[in-house]
Tab-separated table of C-alpha atoms and ligand atoms in Angstrom:
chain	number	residue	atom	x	y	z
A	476	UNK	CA	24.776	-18.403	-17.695
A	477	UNK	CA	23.524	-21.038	-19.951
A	478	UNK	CA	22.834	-24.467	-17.904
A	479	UNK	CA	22.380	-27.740	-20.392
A	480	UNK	CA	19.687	-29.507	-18.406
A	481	UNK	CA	20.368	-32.605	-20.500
A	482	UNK	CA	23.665	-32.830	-19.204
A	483	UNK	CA	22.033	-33.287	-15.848
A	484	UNK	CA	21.321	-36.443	-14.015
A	485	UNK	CA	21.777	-37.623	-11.057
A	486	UNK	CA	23.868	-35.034	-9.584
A	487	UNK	CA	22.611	-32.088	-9.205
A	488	UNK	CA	23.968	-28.802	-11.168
A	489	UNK	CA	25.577	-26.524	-9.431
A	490	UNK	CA	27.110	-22.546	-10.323
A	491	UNK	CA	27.912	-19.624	-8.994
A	492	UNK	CA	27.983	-16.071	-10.999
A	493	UNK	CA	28.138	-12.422	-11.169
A	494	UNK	CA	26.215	-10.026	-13.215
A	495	UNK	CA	26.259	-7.002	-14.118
A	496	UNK	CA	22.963	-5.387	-15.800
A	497	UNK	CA	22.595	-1.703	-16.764
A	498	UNK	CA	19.644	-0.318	-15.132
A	499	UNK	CA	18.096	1.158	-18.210
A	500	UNK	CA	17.847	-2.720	-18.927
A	501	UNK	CA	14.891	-2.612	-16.571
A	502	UNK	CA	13.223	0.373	-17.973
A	503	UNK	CA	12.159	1.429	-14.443
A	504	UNK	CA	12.528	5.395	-13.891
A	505	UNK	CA	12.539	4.659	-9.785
A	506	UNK	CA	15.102	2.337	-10.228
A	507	UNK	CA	18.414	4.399	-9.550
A	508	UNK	CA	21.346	2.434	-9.575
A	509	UNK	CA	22.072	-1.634	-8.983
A	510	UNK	CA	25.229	-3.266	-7.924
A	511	UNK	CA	26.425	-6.135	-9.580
A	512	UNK	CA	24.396	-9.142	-8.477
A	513	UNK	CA	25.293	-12.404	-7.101
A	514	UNK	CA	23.927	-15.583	-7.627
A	515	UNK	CA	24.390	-18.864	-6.563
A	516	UNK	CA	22.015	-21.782	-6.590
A	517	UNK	CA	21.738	-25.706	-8.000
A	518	UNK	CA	19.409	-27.482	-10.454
A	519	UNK	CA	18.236	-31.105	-9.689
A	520	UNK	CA	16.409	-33.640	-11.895
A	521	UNK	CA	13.201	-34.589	-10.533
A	522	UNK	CA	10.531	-36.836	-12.081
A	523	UNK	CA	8.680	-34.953	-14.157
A	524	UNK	CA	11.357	-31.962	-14.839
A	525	UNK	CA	13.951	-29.988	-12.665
A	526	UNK	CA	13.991	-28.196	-9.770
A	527	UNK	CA	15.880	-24.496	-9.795
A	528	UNK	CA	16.851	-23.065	-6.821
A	529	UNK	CA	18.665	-20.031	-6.540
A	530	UNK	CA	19.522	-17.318	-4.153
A	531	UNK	CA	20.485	-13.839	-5.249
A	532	UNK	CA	22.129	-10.947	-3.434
A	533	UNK	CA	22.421	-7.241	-4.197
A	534	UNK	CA	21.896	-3.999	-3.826
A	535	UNK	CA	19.466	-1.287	-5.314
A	536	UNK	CA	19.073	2.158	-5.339
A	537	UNK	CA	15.307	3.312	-5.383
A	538	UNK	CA	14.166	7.146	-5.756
A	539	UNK	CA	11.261	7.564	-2.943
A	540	UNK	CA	7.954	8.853	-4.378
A	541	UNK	CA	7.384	11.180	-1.943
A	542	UNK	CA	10.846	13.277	-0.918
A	543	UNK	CA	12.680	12.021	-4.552
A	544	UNK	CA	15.932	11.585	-2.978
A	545	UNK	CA	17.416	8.218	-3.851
A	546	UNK	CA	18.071	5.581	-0.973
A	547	UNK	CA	19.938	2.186	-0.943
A	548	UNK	CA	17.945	-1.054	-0.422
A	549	UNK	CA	19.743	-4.350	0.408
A	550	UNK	CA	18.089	-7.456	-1.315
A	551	UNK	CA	18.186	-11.304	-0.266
A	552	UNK	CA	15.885	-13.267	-2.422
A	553	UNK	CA	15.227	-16.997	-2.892
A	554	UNK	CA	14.042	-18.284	-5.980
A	555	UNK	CA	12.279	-21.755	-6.971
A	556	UNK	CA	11.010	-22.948	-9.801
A	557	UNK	CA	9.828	-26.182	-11.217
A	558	UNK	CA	11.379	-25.951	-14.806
A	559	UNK	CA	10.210	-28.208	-17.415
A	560	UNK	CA	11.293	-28.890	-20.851
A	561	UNK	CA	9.241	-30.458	-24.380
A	562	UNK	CA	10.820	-33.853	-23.493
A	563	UNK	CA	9.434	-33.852	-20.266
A	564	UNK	CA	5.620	-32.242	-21.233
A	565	UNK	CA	4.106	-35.451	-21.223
A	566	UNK	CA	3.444	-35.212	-17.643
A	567	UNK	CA	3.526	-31.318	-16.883
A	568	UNK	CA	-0.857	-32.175	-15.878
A	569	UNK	CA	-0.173	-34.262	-12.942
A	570	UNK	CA	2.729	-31.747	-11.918
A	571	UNK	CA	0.473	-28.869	-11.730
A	572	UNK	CA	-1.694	-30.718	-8.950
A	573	UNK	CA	1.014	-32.063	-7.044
A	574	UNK	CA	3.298	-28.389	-6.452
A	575	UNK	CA	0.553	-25.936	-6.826
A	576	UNK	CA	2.667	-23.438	-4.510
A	577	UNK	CA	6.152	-23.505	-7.297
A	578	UNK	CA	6.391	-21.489	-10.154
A	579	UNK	CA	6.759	-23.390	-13.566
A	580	UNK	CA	9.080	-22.566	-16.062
A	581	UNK	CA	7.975	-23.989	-19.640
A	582	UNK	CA	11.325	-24.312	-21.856
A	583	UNK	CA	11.208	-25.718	-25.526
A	584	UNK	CA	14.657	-27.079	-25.497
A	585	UNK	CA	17.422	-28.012	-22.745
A	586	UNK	CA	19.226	-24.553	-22.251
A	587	UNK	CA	18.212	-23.140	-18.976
A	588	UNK	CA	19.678	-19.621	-19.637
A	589	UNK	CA	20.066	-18.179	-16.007
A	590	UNK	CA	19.953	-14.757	-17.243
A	591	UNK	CA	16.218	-14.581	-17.863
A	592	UNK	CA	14.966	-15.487	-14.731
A	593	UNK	CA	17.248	-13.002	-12.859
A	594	UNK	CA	16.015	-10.116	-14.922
A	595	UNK	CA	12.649	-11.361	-13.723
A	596	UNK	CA	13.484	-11.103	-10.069
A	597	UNK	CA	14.947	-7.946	-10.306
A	598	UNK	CA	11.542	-6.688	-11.795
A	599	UNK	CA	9.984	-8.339	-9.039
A	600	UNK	CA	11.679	-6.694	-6.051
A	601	UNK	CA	11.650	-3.270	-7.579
A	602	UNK	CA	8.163	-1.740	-4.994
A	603	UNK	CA	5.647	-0.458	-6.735
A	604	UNK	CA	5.828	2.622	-4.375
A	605	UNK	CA	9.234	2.846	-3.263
A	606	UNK	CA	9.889	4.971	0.111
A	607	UNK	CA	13.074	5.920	1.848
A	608	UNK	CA	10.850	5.409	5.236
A	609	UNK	CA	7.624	4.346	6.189
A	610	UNK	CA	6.738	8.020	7.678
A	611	UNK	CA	8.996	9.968	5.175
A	612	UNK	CA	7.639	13.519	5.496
A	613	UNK	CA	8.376	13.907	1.717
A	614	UNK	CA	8.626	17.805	-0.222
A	615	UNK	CA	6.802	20.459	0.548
A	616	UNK	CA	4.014	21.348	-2.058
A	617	UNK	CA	4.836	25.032	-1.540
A	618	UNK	CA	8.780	25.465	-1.330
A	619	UNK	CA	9.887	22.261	-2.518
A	620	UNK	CA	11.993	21.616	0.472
A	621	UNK	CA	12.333	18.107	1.237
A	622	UNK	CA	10.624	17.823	4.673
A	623	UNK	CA	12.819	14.884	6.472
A	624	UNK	CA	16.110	17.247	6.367
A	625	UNK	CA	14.399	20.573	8.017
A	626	UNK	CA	10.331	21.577	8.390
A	627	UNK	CA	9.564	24.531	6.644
A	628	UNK	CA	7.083	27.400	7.439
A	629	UNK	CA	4.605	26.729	4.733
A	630	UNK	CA	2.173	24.484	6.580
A	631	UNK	CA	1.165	27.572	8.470
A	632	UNK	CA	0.405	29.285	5.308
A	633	UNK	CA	-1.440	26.295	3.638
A	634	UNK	CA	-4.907	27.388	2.497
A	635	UNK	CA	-7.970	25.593	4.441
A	636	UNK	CA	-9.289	23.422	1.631
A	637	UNK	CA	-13.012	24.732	2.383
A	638	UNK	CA	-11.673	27.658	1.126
A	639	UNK	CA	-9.975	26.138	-1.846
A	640	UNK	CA	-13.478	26.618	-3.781
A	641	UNK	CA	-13.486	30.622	-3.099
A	642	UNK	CA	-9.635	30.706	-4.345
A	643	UNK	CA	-10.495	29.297	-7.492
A	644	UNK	CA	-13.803	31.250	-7.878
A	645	UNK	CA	-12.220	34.204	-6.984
A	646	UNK	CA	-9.034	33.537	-10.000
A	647	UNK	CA	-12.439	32.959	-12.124
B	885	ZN	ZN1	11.400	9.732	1.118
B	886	ZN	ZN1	7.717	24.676	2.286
């Protein structure tokens, strides 16, 4: 969605919308699957700029590092920014000290294209390691068998690692 911010002034902007992006969009081989996201949120005009708010809401489906079996995570985010434009540069230094804590968006001309900054979240919430559970048991190294559906007998067979050094000695 394309927002003119010149078109804003007193009242604040507000929109609703639904995306759909294709996951290979992303480029994120953990990322499974996403469900169409929804976004709703308002741009005022402040003093030196605008103020984006935002909240999004979907779904994602994230392959767990450790057992690989894909697993559904819900997301609620917020999103704030303190977007400002060429017209309003002037001023973006005394900004900066006074709202540290928001992120600021630097546009060269009025469109505020909604788009962009979703795409950005979505990055954002994607876990650098992803798990299905904090204590998933993940696969065996042995069989393969993914531990959090049944145990498997390898662990008895596993070879004590001070021994590891003979083994490979041994294949020498
Ligand atoms: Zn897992
Ligand atoms: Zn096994």
């Amino acid at each position: 969605m394309e927002i003119r911010l010149d078109k804003i002034t007193d009242e604040p902007f507000y929109w609703q919308e639904k995306l759909t992006i294709p996951v290979e969009t992303l480029n994120r081989p953990e990322l499974d699957n996403l469900s169409e996201i929804s976004c709703q949120g308002r741009v005022a005009a402040i003093d030196d700029g605008y103020l984006f708010e935002a909240r999004l809401g979907y779904e994602q489906k994230l392959v767990c590092v450790r057992c690989l079996t894909p697993f559904a995570d819900e997301v609620e985010k917020e999103v704030e920014l303190r977007v400002v434009t060429q017209a309003s540069e002037a001023t973006v230094g005394e900004l900066e000290l006074s709202k540290e804590d928001l992120t600021l968006l630097n546009l060269d001309d009025e469109i505020l294209e909604t788009t962009q900054i979703i795409l950005e979240q979505l990055q954002l919430n994607i876990p650098m390691r992803a798990l299905c559970r904090d204590d998933c048991a993940g696969l065996c190294p042995v069989c393969g068998n993914n531990r959090n559906d049944q145990p498997c007998q390898c662990e008895n067979q596993q070879i004590d690692p001070r021994w590891e050094v003979l083994k490979d000695w041994q294949e020498r």
